[in-house]
Coordinates of C-alpha atoms and ligand atoms in Angstrom, one line a residue:
Chain A
M1 CA -8.2 12.4 15.4
N2 CA -8.0 12.1 11.6
L3 CA -11.7 12.1 10.9
H4 CA -11.1 12.7 7.2
A5 CA -9.3 9.4 7.1
I6 CA -12.0 7.5 8.8
R7 CA -14.5 9.0 6.4
A8 CA -12.4 8.3 3.4
I9 CA -12.0 4.6 4.2
Y10 CA -15.6 4.3 5.2
A11 CA -16.9 6.0 2.1
F12 CA -14.6 4.0 -0.1
E13 CA -15.8 0.7 1.3
M14 CA -19.4 1.8 1.1
A15 CA -18.9 2.8 -2.5
R16 CA -17.9 -0.8 -3.1
T17 CA -21.2 -1.9 -1.8
W18 CA -23.2 0.3 -4.0
R19 CA -21.1 -0.6 -7.0
T20 CA -21.7 -4.3 -6.3
L21 CA -25.2 -3.9 -5.1
F22 CA -26.4 -7.2 -6.3
Q23 CA -23.6 -9.1 -4.8
S24 CA -23.6 -7.3 -1.5
I25 CA -27.2 -6.8 -0.8
V26 CA -29.5 -8.4 -3.2
S27 CA -27.9 -11.9 -3.1
P28 CA -27.9 -12.3 0.7
V29 CA -31.5 -11.2 0.8
I30 CA -32.4 -13.8 -1.8
S31 CA -30.5 -16.6 -0.2
T32 CA -32.1 -15.7 3.2
S33 CA -35.6 -15.7 1.6
L34 CA -34.8 -19.1 0.3
Y35 CA -33.9 -20.3 3.8
F36 CA -37.1 -18.8 4.9
V37 CA -39.2 -20.6 2.4
V38 CA -37.4 -23.9 2.9
F39 CA -37.3 -24.0 6.6
G40 CA -40.4 -21.9 7.3
A41 CA -42.7 -23.7 4.8
A42 CA -41.3 -27.2 4.7
I43 CA -40.4 -27.7 8.3
G44 CA -42.9 -25.2 9.6
S45 CA -45.7 -27.3 8.3
R46 CA -44.5 -30.1 10.7
I47 CA -43.5 -28.0 13.6
Q48 CA -46.4 -25.8 14.6
E49 CA -45.0 -23.8 17.4
V50 CA -41.9 -23.4 19.4
D51 CA -42.3 -21.9 22.8
G52 CA -45.7 -20.5 21.8
V53 CA -44.3 -18.7 18.7
S54 CA -45.1 -19.9 15.2
Y55 CA -42.1 -21.7 13.6
G56 CA -41.9 -19.2 10.8
A57 CA -41.6 -16.3 13.3
F58 CA -39.4 -18.4 15.5
I59 CA -36.6 -18.7 12.9
V60 CA -36.5 -15.0 12.0
P61 CA -34.0 -13.9 14.7
G62 CA -31.8 -16.9 13.8
L63 CA -31.9 -16.0 10.1
I64 CA -31.0 -12.5 10.8
M65 CA -28.2 -13.6 13.0
L66 CA -27.0 -15.9 10.4
S67 CA -26.8 -13.3 7.7
L68 CA -25.4 -10.7 10.2
L69 CA -22.6 -13.1 11.0
T70 CA -21.7 -14.2 7.5
Q71 CA -22.1 -10.8 6.1
S72 CA -20.0 -9.1 8.7
L73 CA -17.3 -11.8 8.3
S74 CA -17.1 -11.6 4.5
N75 CA -17.4 -7.9 4.2
A76 CA -14.7 -7.1 6.7
S77 CA -12.4 -9.9 5.7
F78 CA -12.6 -9.1 2.0
G79 CA -12.4 -5.4 2.6
I80 CA -9.0 -5.6 4.2
F81 CA -7.7 -8.7 2.3
F82 CA -8.2 -7.2 -1.1
P83 CA -6.0 -4.1 -0.6
R84 CA -3.4 -6.4 0.9
F85 CA -3.6 -8.7 -2.1
T86 CA -3.3 -5.8 -4.6
G87 CA -0.8 -3.9 -2.6
T88 CA -2.9 -0.7 -2.4
I89 CA -2.8 -1.1 1.4
F90 CA 0.5 0.7 1.3
E91 CA -1.4 4.0 1.1
V92 CA -3.4 3.4 4.3
L93 CA -0.3 2.2 6.1
S94 CA 1.8 5.2 5.2
A95 CA -1.0 7.7 5.9
P96 CA -1.2 9.8 9.0
A97 CA -4.0 7.7 10.4
S98 CA -3.9 5.8 13.7
Y99 CA -4.7 2.1 13.8
F100 CA -7.8 3.0 15.6
E101 CA -9.0 5.2 12.8
I102 CA -8.1 2.6 10.2
V103 CA -10.1 -0.1 12.0
V104 CA -13.1 2.2 12.6
G105 CA -13.2 2.9 8.8
Y106 CA -13.0 -0.7 7.6
V107 CA -14.9 -2.4 10.4
G108 CA -17.5 0.4 10.5
A109 CA -18.2 -0.1 6.9
A110 CA -18.4 -3.8 7.1
A111 CA -20.7 -3.7 10.1
T112 CA -22.9 -1.1 8.4
K113 CA -23.3 -3.3 5.3
A114 CA -24.1 -6.3 7.4
M115 CA -26.7 -4.4 9.4
L116 CA -28.2 -3.1 6.2
V117 CA -28.7 -6.6 5.0
G118 CA -30.1 -7.6 8.5
V119 CA -32.6 -4.8 8.4
I120 CA -33.8 -5.7 4.9
I121 CA -34.3 -9.3 6.0
L122 CA -36.2 -8.2 9.1
V123 CA -38.5 -6.1 6.9
T124 CA -38.9 -8.9 4.3
A125 CA -39.6 -11.4 7.1
N126 CA -42.3 -9.1 8.4
L127 CA -44.1 -9.5 5.1
F128 CA -44.2 -13.3 5.5
V129 CA -45.0 -13.8 9.2
D130 CA -46.5 -12.2 12.3
M131 CA -43.6 -11.0 14.5
R132 CA -43.1 -8.9 17.5
I133 CA -40.1 -7.3 19.1
E134 CA -40.6 -7.3 22.9
H135 CA -37.3 -5.6 23.8
P136 CA -36.4 -3.3 20.9
L137 CA -33.4 -1.7 22.7
W138 CA -31.9 -5.0 23.6
M139 CA -32.6 -6.1 20.0
V140 CA -30.7 -3.2 18.7
L141 CA -27.9 -3.7 21.2
F142 CA -27.4 -7.4 20.2
F143 CA -27.7 -6.5 16.6
V144 CA -25.0 -3.8 16.6
L145 CA -22.7 -5.6 19.0
T146 CA -22.8 -8.8 16.9
A147 CA -22.2 -6.9 13.6
V148 CA -19.2 -5.0 15.2
T149 CA -17.8 -8.1 16.8
F150 CA -17.9 -10.3 13.8
S151 CA -16.7 -7.5 11.5
L152 CA -13.7 -7.3 13.8
F153 CA -13.3 -11.0 13.6
G154 CA -13.5 -10.7 9.8
F155 CA -10.9 -8.0 9.8
I156 CA -8.6 -10.4 11.6
I157 CA -9.3 -13.2 9.1
G158 CA -8.6 -10.8 6.2
I159 CA -5.2 -9.9 7.7
W160 CA -4.4 -13.5 8.6
A161 CA -5.3 -15.0 5.2
K162 CA -2.5 -15.6 2.8
N163 CA -4.7 -16.4 -0.2
F164 CA -8.4 -16.5 -1.2
E165 CA -8.7 -20.1 0.0
Q166 CA -7.8 -19.2 3.6
L167 CA -10.1 -16.2 3.3
Q168 CA -13.0 -18.5 2.7
F169 CA -11.9 -21.2 5.1
V170 CA -12.9 -19.8 8.5
P171 CA -16.3 -18.5 7.4
L172 CA -17.2 -21.6 5.4
L173 CA -15.8 -24.4 7.5
I174 CA -16.2 -22.9 11.0
V175 CA -18.6 -20.1 11.2
T176 CA -21.4 -21.4 9.0
P177 CA -21.6 -24.8 10.7
L178 CA -21.5 -23.2 14.1
T179 CA -24.3 -21.0 13.1
F180 CA -26.4 -23.8 11.8
L181 CA -25.8 -25.8 14.9
G182 CA -26.2 -22.8 17.1
G183 CA -30.0 -22.9 17.3
S184 CA -30.8 -20.6 14.5
F185 CA -33.5 -22.9 13.3
Y186 CA -34.4 -24.7 16.4
S187 CA -34.4 -24.3 20.1
I188 CA -31.5 -26.2 21.6
R189 CA -33.9 -27.5 24.2
M190 CA -35.3 -29.7 21.4
L191 CA -31.9 -31.6 21.4
P192 CA -31.0 -34.6 23.6
E193 CA -29.4 -33.6 26.8
F194 CA -25.9 -34.6 25.8
W195 CA -26.0 -32.4 22.7
Q196 CA -27.5 -29.6 24.7
T197 CA -24.3 -29.5 26.8
V198 CA -22.1 -29.8 23.8
T199 CA -23.9 -26.9 22.1
L200 CA -23.2 -24.7 25.0
F201 CA -19.5 -24.6 23.8
N202 CA -20.8 -23.0 20.6
P203 CA -20.5 -19.2 20.9
V204 CA -23.2 -18.6 18.3
V205 CA -25.8 -20.1 20.7
Y206 CA -25.4 -17.1 23.0
L207 CA -25.8 -14.7 20.2
V208 CA -28.9 -16.3 18.7
S209 CA -30.5 -17.0 22.1
G210 CA -30.1 -13.4 23.3
F211 CA -31.3 -12.0 20.1
R212 CA -34.3 -14.2 20.0
W213 CA -35.1 -13.3 23.6
S214 CA -35.3 -9.6 22.5
F215 CA -38.0 -10.6 20.1
Y216 CA -40.1 -13.1 22.0
G217 CA -38.9 -12.9 25.6
Q218 CA -37.7 -16.5 25.5
A219 CA -34.2 -17.8 25.5
D220 CA -32.2 -20.9 25.7
V221 CA -29.7 -19.3 28.0
G222 CA -30.1 -16.3 30.2
V223 CA -30.0 -13.0 28.4
G224 CA -27.3 -11.7 30.9
L225 CA -25.1 -14.6 30.0
S226 CA -25.7 -13.9 26.3
L227 CA -24.7 -10.3 26.6
A228 CA -21.7 -11.2 28.7
M229 CA -20.5 -13.7 26.1
T230 CA -21.0 -11.3 23.3
L231 CA -18.9 -8.7 25.1
V232 CA -16.2 -11.4 25.7
F233 CA -16.0 -12.0 21.9
L234 CA -15.9 -8.4 21.3
A235 CA -13.1 -7.9 23.8
A236 CA -11.2 -10.9 22.4
S237 CA -11.4 -9.6 18.8
L238 CA -10.4 -6.1 19.9
G239 CA -7.4 -7.6 21.7
V240 CA -6.3 -9.5 18.6
V241 CA -6.7 -6.4 16.4
A242 CA -4.7 -4.4 18.8
W243 CA -2.0 -7.0 18.8
I244 CA -2.0 -7.1 15.0
F245 CA -1.3 -3.4 14.7
K246 CA 1.2 -3.4 17.5
T247 CA 3.3 -6.1 15.9
G248 CA 2.5 -5.3 12.3
Y249 CA 1.6 -8.9 11.9
R250 CA 1.2 -9.6 8.1
L251 CA 1.1 -5.9 7.4
K252 CA 4.6 -4.8 7.9
S253 CA 7.8 -6.7 7.4
Chain B
M1 CA 15.3 25.2 10.0
P2 CA 15.6 21.4 10.2
P3 CA 16.4 19.6 7.0
A4 CA 13.7 17.9 4.9
L5 CA 15.0 14.5 5.9
Q6 CA 17.5 13.4 8.5
I7 CA 18.3 9.7 8.5
E8 CA 20.6 8.4 11.3
Q9 CA 22.0 5.0 11.7
L10 CA 19.1 3.4 9.9
S11 CA 19.3 -0.4 9.6
K12 CA 16.9 -3.0 8.4
T13 CA 17.3 -6.7 8.8
Y14 CA 14.4 -8.7 7.3
E15 CA 12.9 -11.6 9.1
S16 CA 14.8 -13.9 6.7
G17 CA 17.9 -12.5 8.3
F18 CA 18.8 -10.6 5.3
K19 CA 20.4 -7.2 6.1
A20 CA 18.9 -4.8 3.5
L21 CA 20.1 -1.6 5.1
N22 CA 23.2 -1.2 7.0
S23 CA 23.4 1.9 9.2
V24 CA 22.4 4.5 6.7
N25 CA 23.1 8.1 7.4
L26 CA 21.8 10.7 5.1
T27 CA 20.6 14.3 5.3
I28 CA 18.5 15.8 2.6
E29 CA 18.0 19.6 2.5
R30 CA 14.7 21.2 1.8
G31 CA 13.9 21.9 -1.8
E32 CA 16.7 19.7 -3.2
L33 CA 16.2 17.0 -5.8
F34 CA 18.1 14.0 -4.6
A35 CA 18.7 11.0 -6.9
L36 CA 19.3 7.7 -5.2
L37 CA 21.1 5.3 -7.5
G38 CA 22.0 1.7 -7.0
P39 CA 21.8 -1.7 -8.7
N40 CA 18.8 -4.0 -8.3
G41 CA 18.4 -5.2 -4.7
A42 CA 20.6 -2.4 -3.3
G43 CA 18.1 -1.4 -0.8
K44 CA 16.5 1.7 -2.4
T45 CA 12.9 0.6 -2.0
T46 CA 13.6 -0.7 1.5
L47 CA 15.0 2.7 2.5
I48 CA 12.0 4.5 1.2
S49 CA 9.6 2.0 2.8
V50 CA 11.2 2.3 6.1
I51 CA 10.9 6.2 6.0
C52 CA 7.3 5.9 4.9
G53 CA 6.3 3.5 7.6
L54 CA 5.7 0.5 5.4
V55 CA 8.6 -1.5 6.8
R56 CA 9.8 -1.4 10.4
A57 CA 13.3 -0.2 11.1
S58 CA 15.6 -2.5 13.0
A59 CA 17.5 0.5 14.3
G60 CA 18.0 4.1 13.7
T61 CA 15.8 7.2 13.3
V62 CA 14.3 9.4 10.7
R63 CA 13.2 13.0 11.1
V64 CA 11.0 14.7 8.5
H65 CA 11.3 18.4 8.8
G66 CA 12.6 17.8 12.3
H67 CA 9.6 15.5 13.3
H68 CA 10.4 12.1 14.6
W69 CA 8.9 9.6 12.1
T70 CA 7.3 7.3 14.5
E71 CA 6.7 9.3 17.6
E72 CA 5.2 12.2 15.7
Y73 CA 4.0 10.1 12.8
R74 CA 1.0 12.3 12.1
T75 CA 3.0 15.4 11.4
A76 CA 5.8 13.5 9.7
R77 CA 3.7 11.5 7.4
R78 CA 1.5 14.4 6.5
L79 CA 4.5 15.9 4.9
I80 CA 5.4 12.9 2.8
G81 CA 4.2 11.7 -0.5
L82 CA 5.1 8.3 -2.0
V83 CA 4.9 7.1 -5.6
P84 CA 5.7 3.4 -5.2
Q85 CA 7.7 1.3 -7.6
E86 CA 5.0 -1.2 -8.2
L87 CA 1.9 -0.2 -10.1
T88 CA -0.4 -0.8 -7.2
T89 CA -3.7 0.9 -8.0
E90 CA -7.3 0.1 -7.3
S91 CA -9.2 -1.4 -10.3
F92 CA -12.8 -0.6 -10.1
E93 CA -12.6 2.9 -8.7
T94 CA -12.6 6.0 -11.0
V95 CA -9.5 8.2 -11.2
S96 CA -11.1 11.1 -9.4
A97 CA -12.5 8.9 -6.6
T98 CA -9.1 7.3 -5.8
V99 CA -7.3 10.7 -5.8
N100 CA -10.0 12.2 -3.5
F101 CA -9.6 9.2 -1.3
S102 CA -5.9 9.8 -0.9
R103 CA -6.5 13.3 0.1
G104 CA -9.0 12.3 2.7
L105 CA -6.7 9.6 4.0
Y106 CA -4.1 12.3 4.7
G107 CA -6.6 14.2 6.8
L108 CA -7.5 17.0 4.4
P109 CA -10.9 18.3 3.5
K110 CA -12.1 17.9 -0.1
D111 CA -10.7 20.5 -2.5
P112 CA -12.1 20.0 -6.0
A113 CA -10.2 22.9 -7.5
R114 CA -6.9 21.5 -6.2
I115 CA -7.7 18.0 -7.4
E116 CA -8.7 19.4 -10.8
Q117 CA -5.3 21.2 -11.1
I118 CA -3.4 18.0 -10.2
L119 CA -5.3 15.9 -12.7
K120 CA -4.8 18.5 -15.4
D121 CA -1.1 18.8 -14.7
L122 CA -0.8 15.1 -15.2
S123 CA -3.1 15.0 -18.3
L124 CA -5.6 12.9 -16.4
W125 CA -8.5 15.3 -16.4
E126 CA -10.1 13.7 -19.4
K127 CA -9.9 10.4 -17.7
R128 CA -11.2 11.5 -14.3
D129 CA -14.4 9.4 -14.6
S130 CA -12.7 6.3 -16.1
R131 CA -12.2 3.2 -14.0
I132 CA -8.6 2.7 -13.3
M133 CA -8.4 -0.8 -14.7
T134 CA -9.3 0.6 -18.1
L135 CA -6.2 2.8 -18.2
S136 CA -2.8 1.9 -19.7
G137 CA 0.1 1.2 -17.5
G138 CA 1.6 4.7 -18.2
M139 CA -1.7 6.2 -17.2
K140 CA -1.8 4.2 -14.0
R141 CA 1.6 5.5 -13.2
R142 CA 0.2 9.1 -13.5
V143 CA -2.7 8.1 -11.2
L144 CA -0.2 7.0 -8.6
I145 CA 1.6 10.3 -8.9
A146 CA -1.7 12.3 -8.7
K147 CA -2.6 10.3 -5.5
A148 CA 0.8 11.1 -4.0
L149 CA 0.3 14.8 -4.7
A150 CA -3.3 14.9 -3.5
H151 CA -2.4 16.0 0.0
E152 CA 0.2 18.5 -1.2
P153 CA 3.3 16.8 0.3
K154 CA 6.5 18.7 1.1
V155 CA 8.8 15.7 0.6
L156 CA 8.0 13.5 -2.4
F157 CA 9.5 10.0 -3.0
L158 CA 9.5 8.8 -6.5
D159 CA 10.5 5.2 -6.6
E160 CA 11.5 4.6 -10.2
P161 CA 8.6 6.7 -11.6
T162 CA 9.7 6.3 -15.2
A163 CA 10.1 2.6 -15.4
G164 CA 8.1 1.4 -18.4
V165 CA 7.0 4.8 -19.4
D166 CA 7.2 6.2 -22.9
V167 CA 9.3 9.3 -23.9
E168 CA 6.4 11.7 -24.0
L169 CA 5.1 10.7 -20.6
R170 CA 8.6 10.9 -19.2
R171 CA 8.9 14.4 -20.4
D172 CA 5.5 15.3 -18.9
M173 CA 6.6 13.8 -15.7
W174 CA 9.8 15.8 -15.6
D175 CA 7.8 18.9 -16.2
V176 CA 5.7 18.1 -13.2
V177 CA 8.7 17.3 -11.1
R178 CA 10.4 20.6 -12.2
R179 CA 7.3 22.5 -11.2
L180 CA 7.1 20.8 -7.9
K181 CA 10.7 21.5 -7.2
A182 CA 10.2 25.2 -8.2
S183 CA 7.4 25.3 -5.6
G184 CA 9.8 24.1 -2.9
V185 CA 9.0 20.5 -2.7
T186 CA 11.9 18.2 -1.8
I187 CA 12.2 15.3 -4.2
I188 CA 13.9 12.0 -3.6
L189 CA 14.1 9.9 -6.7
T190 CA 15.3 6.5 -7.5
T191 CA 16.0 5.6 -11.1
H192 CA 17.8 3.2 -13.4
Y193 CA 17.9 5.8 -16.2
I194 CA 21.0 7.6 -15.1
E195 CA 20.7 10.3 -17.6
E196 CA 17.6 11.4 -15.7
A197 CA 19.6 11.8 -12.6
E198 CA 22.3 13.5 -14.6
E199 CA 19.9 16.0 -15.9
M200 CA 17.7 16.7 -13.0
A201 CA 19.4 16.0 -9.7
D202 CA 21.2 18.5 -7.4
R203 CA 22.8 15.7 -5.4
V204 CA 23.4 12.0 -6.1
G205 CA 23.7 9.2 -3.6
V206 CA 24.9 5.7 -4.5
I207 CA 23.7 2.8 -2.5
T208 CA 24.8 -0.9 -2.8
K209 CA 24.2 -3.8 -0.6
G210 CA 22.3 -1.6 1.9
E211 CA 25.1 0.9 2.3
I212 CA 25.4 4.5 1.0
I213 CA 28.8 4.5 -0.5
L214 CA 28.8 8.0 -1.8
V215 CA 26.8 11.2 -1.5
E216 CA 28.0 14.1 -3.7
E217 CA 26.8 17.1 -5.4
K218 CA 26.2 16.0 -9.0
N219 CA 28.4 18.5 -10.7
A220 CA 31.3 17.8 -8.3
L221 CA 30.8 14.2 -8.7
M222 CA 31.0 14.4 -12.5
R223 CA 34.1 16.6 -12.2
K224 CA 35.9 14.5 -9.6
L225 CA 35.2 11.0 -10.7
G226 CA 34.6 11.6 -14.4
R227 CA 37.6 10.5 -16.3
K228 CA 38.2 12.5 -19.5
Q229 CA 39.2 11.2 -22.8
L230 CA 41.1 12.9 -25.6
V231 CA 40.3 11.6 -29.0
L232 CA 42.7 12.2 -31.9
Q233 CA 41.8 11.7 -35.6
L234 CA 44.9 10.6 -37.3
V235 CA 46.1 11.7 -40.7
E236 CA 47.6 8.4 -41.5
P237 CA 46.2 5.1 -40.0
L238 CA 48.5 3.3 -37.7
A239 CA 49.0 -0.5 -37.8
R240 CA 49.9 -0.6 -34.1
L241 CA 51.0 1.7 -31.3
P242 CA 54.7 2.6 -31.3
E243 CA 56.7 1.3 -28.3
S244 CA 57.5 4.9 -27.2
L245 CA 53.8 5.5 -26.3
A246 CA 53.5 2.3 -24.1
G247 CA 53.4 4.3 -20.9
Y248 CA 50.1 6.1 -21.8
D249 CA 46.6 4.9 -21.5
L250 CA 46.0 4.8 -25.1
T251 CA 43.6 2.8 -27.3
L252 CA 43.8 2.6 -31.0
A253 CA 40.5 2.2 -32.9
A254 CA 40.2 -0.9 -35.1
A255 CA 40.6 1.1 -38.3
G256 CA 43.8 2.5 -36.9
D257 CA 42.7 6.1 -37.6
E258 CA 41.6 7.1 -34.2
L259 CA 43.6 7.3 -31.0
T260 CA 41.9 7.7 -27.6
Y261 CA 43.8 8.9 -24.6
T262 CA 42.1 8.5 -21.2
Y263 CA 43.3 10.7 -18.3
D264 CA 42.3 11.9 -14.9
S265 CA 41.2 15.6 -15.2
Q266 CA 41.7 16.1 -11.5
G267 CA 45.3 14.7 -11.5
E268 CA 48.3 16.7 -10.8
R269 CA 49.2 16.7 -14.5
T270 CA 47.1 15.3 -17.3
G271 CA 50.0 14.2 -19.3
I272 CA 48.6 15.9 -22.5
T273 CA 51.6 18.0 -23.2
A274 CA 54.0 15.1 -22.8
L275 CA 51.9 12.9 -25.0
M276 CA 51.8 15.6 -27.7
S277 CA 55.5 15.8 -27.9
E278 CA 55.9 12.1 -27.9
L279 CA 53.5 11.9 -30.8
R280 CA 55.4 14.5 -32.7
E281 CA 58.7 12.6 -32.2
A282 CA 57.0 9.3 -33.4
G283 CA 55.9 11.2 -36.5
I284 CA 52.2 10.8 -35.8
H285 CA 50.0 13.6 -37.0
F286 CA 46.4 14.3 -36.4
R287 CA 43.8 16.2 -38.2
D288 CA 41.3 16.9 -35.4
L289 CA 40.9 16.4 -31.7
Q290 CA 38.1 16.4 -29.2
T291 CA 37.6 15.7 -25.5
R292 CA 34.9 13.6 -23.9
Q293 CA 33.8 13.3 -20.3
D294 CA 32.4 10.3 -18.6
S295 CA 28.6 10.2 -18.2
L296 CA 27.2 9.8 -14.8
E297 CA 26.3 6.3 -15.9
K298 CA 29.8 5.4 -16.4
I299 CA 30.8 6.8 -13.1
F300 CA 28.1 4.9 -11.4
V301 CA 29.0 1.6 -13.0
N302 CA 32.6 2.1 -12.0
L303 CA 31.7 3.0 -8.4
V304 CA 29.5 0.0 -7.9
R305 CA 32.0 -2.3 -9.5
Q306 CA 34.7 -1.0 -7.2
S307 CA 32.6 -1.6 -4.2
Q308 CA 32.1 -5.2 -5.0
Ligands
ATP401 N1 10.1 -8.6 2.6 C1 11.4 -8.9 2.4 N2 11.9 -10.0 3.0 C2 13.1 -10.3 2.8 N3 14.0 -9.7 2.0 C3 13.5 -8.7 1.3 C4 12.2 -8.2 1.5 N4 12.0 -7.1 0.6 C5 13.2 -6.9 0.1 N5 14.1 -7.8 0.4 C6 15.5 -7.9 -0.1 O1 16.2 -6.7 0.3 C7 17.0 -6.3 -0.8 C8 16.7 -4.9 -1.1 O2 15.5 -4.8 -1.8 P1 14.9 -3.4 -2.4 O3 13.6 -3.7 -2.9 O4 15.0 -2.5 -1.3 O5 16.0 -3.2 -3.5 P2 15.9 -2.0 -4.6 O6 17.2 -1.3 -4.4 O7 14.7 -1.2 -4.5 O8 16.0 -2.8 -6.0 P3 15.3 -2.5 -7.4 O9 16.2 -1.6 -8.1 O10 15.3 -3.8 -8.0 O11 14.0 -2.0 -7.1 C9 16.9 -7.3 -1.9 O12 17.9 -8.2 -1.8 C10 15.5 -8.0 -1.6 O13 15.5 -9.3 -2.0
MG402 MG1 13.2 -0.9 -5.7

């Protein structure tokens, strides 16, 4: 095991975070706070409670999930796309490091950053609303699994993308809508029945639902199903990453 | 002791169907400085990239100090350092951060003293805290070399290290290369400045269209393939060459006062004696004479032209 290589990649990526502190941490926190103000204050004044939880508190897990997803995706995809774009990836590819070590370095750093943002949002939200976390271990489990899974997914996008447009494409046109439609800001039980069924095809529903359950003990879908779906995404992402390295897809000619 | 590099039957066909390497066989001994020459697109970078694991081989094997380059990639790659042809550096990182990164990537613990030495050798020490993007092209080139040396490689690839580099930096660079060679590092170099190969290399390989068409000790190559010329400064300018000298490979300078005879120094007889008596009979006298030998460049150009 080349631990030095993992540490080098991880530290390098984290250094990028500190160097671009505003962009990587402050700006997601600001934009999430805006969501919080807009949804919490504007809509919250109309919707008093959802499932016995004040609307402001209700949306916190969804907000954290939203930023966890987008942060994981953008950190990881950019982290690997940029060295491909500039060509500096040659050094990583010719180093005595296994694919596993390379992925752990990049994905680990991306997930760490995303979780950092998530924690900051959690703490910030705590200042605005009364919250509780009923199942802290489950909460941590969903938190970490989601960050890792979507960082892996971001890694895949960063390798697949041929240009900056494609890099933005999946997060912007697929993941963000899915997140908004995935019950981040509402319970899917508030939807007409037909749309409830449609929503069940949205993978984000399971993440948000499970995560929210760990806070308030209430969920749109069973927590076991949520966990199972999360693990399925994780396995799928791992499978694709393994395939990428096995074939050298877009990394080696 | 296995050689530094043992390349067998190495081929590469790119996805486009283009055959960039055609069954290359090459053995490079430890501690030698090998110059790989070839025109643009000959396959030099491809060969290096396949060895370093950046491009997949279509067929063949490479061993580095006896270690199979994919089966024992950790050991093999640990021995290799690569300075790529393109100036691919980070932008926002500092010089010392990027060099430390390289060392870590190759599985070595931090060694500030060692890194300091490398940076000083390459005159980068003053710039250690500068962001790479603020450096000039030549300085970036040095950074790439420093990165490649950070893990103390035993086999170093320099893919056109002196392209776009000024005279002073080139001299610096060759000092570093000489020192590395003296410390036992095997160096494989590609260059378009043939005088560099002529000056530095122990052996020279010529590649065109993905095939190694020649590998030879540099001195032997210069002796064997270098044609010699005898230049005679005439007392009286000639209007044209006399008929009796038509059988010789002679050229008359435009002013008519210099006669150049080209001959094969390895040939059975050089023809110089015969030429001298012919000249005397024709009443041509000369004031001075000198001999010249082909440069490696000329040899190289001839070789490549012949193979086409
Ligand atoms: N990824 C690729 N796909 C298809 N063809 C390629 C690829 N990379 C290189 N080639 C082709 O392979 C041939 C060899 O290229 P290579 O870069 O190895 O040449 P080189 O000897 O290093 O040339 P130069 O002196 O210009 O650096 C060229 O014809 C090039 O166009
Ligand atoms: Mg090249």
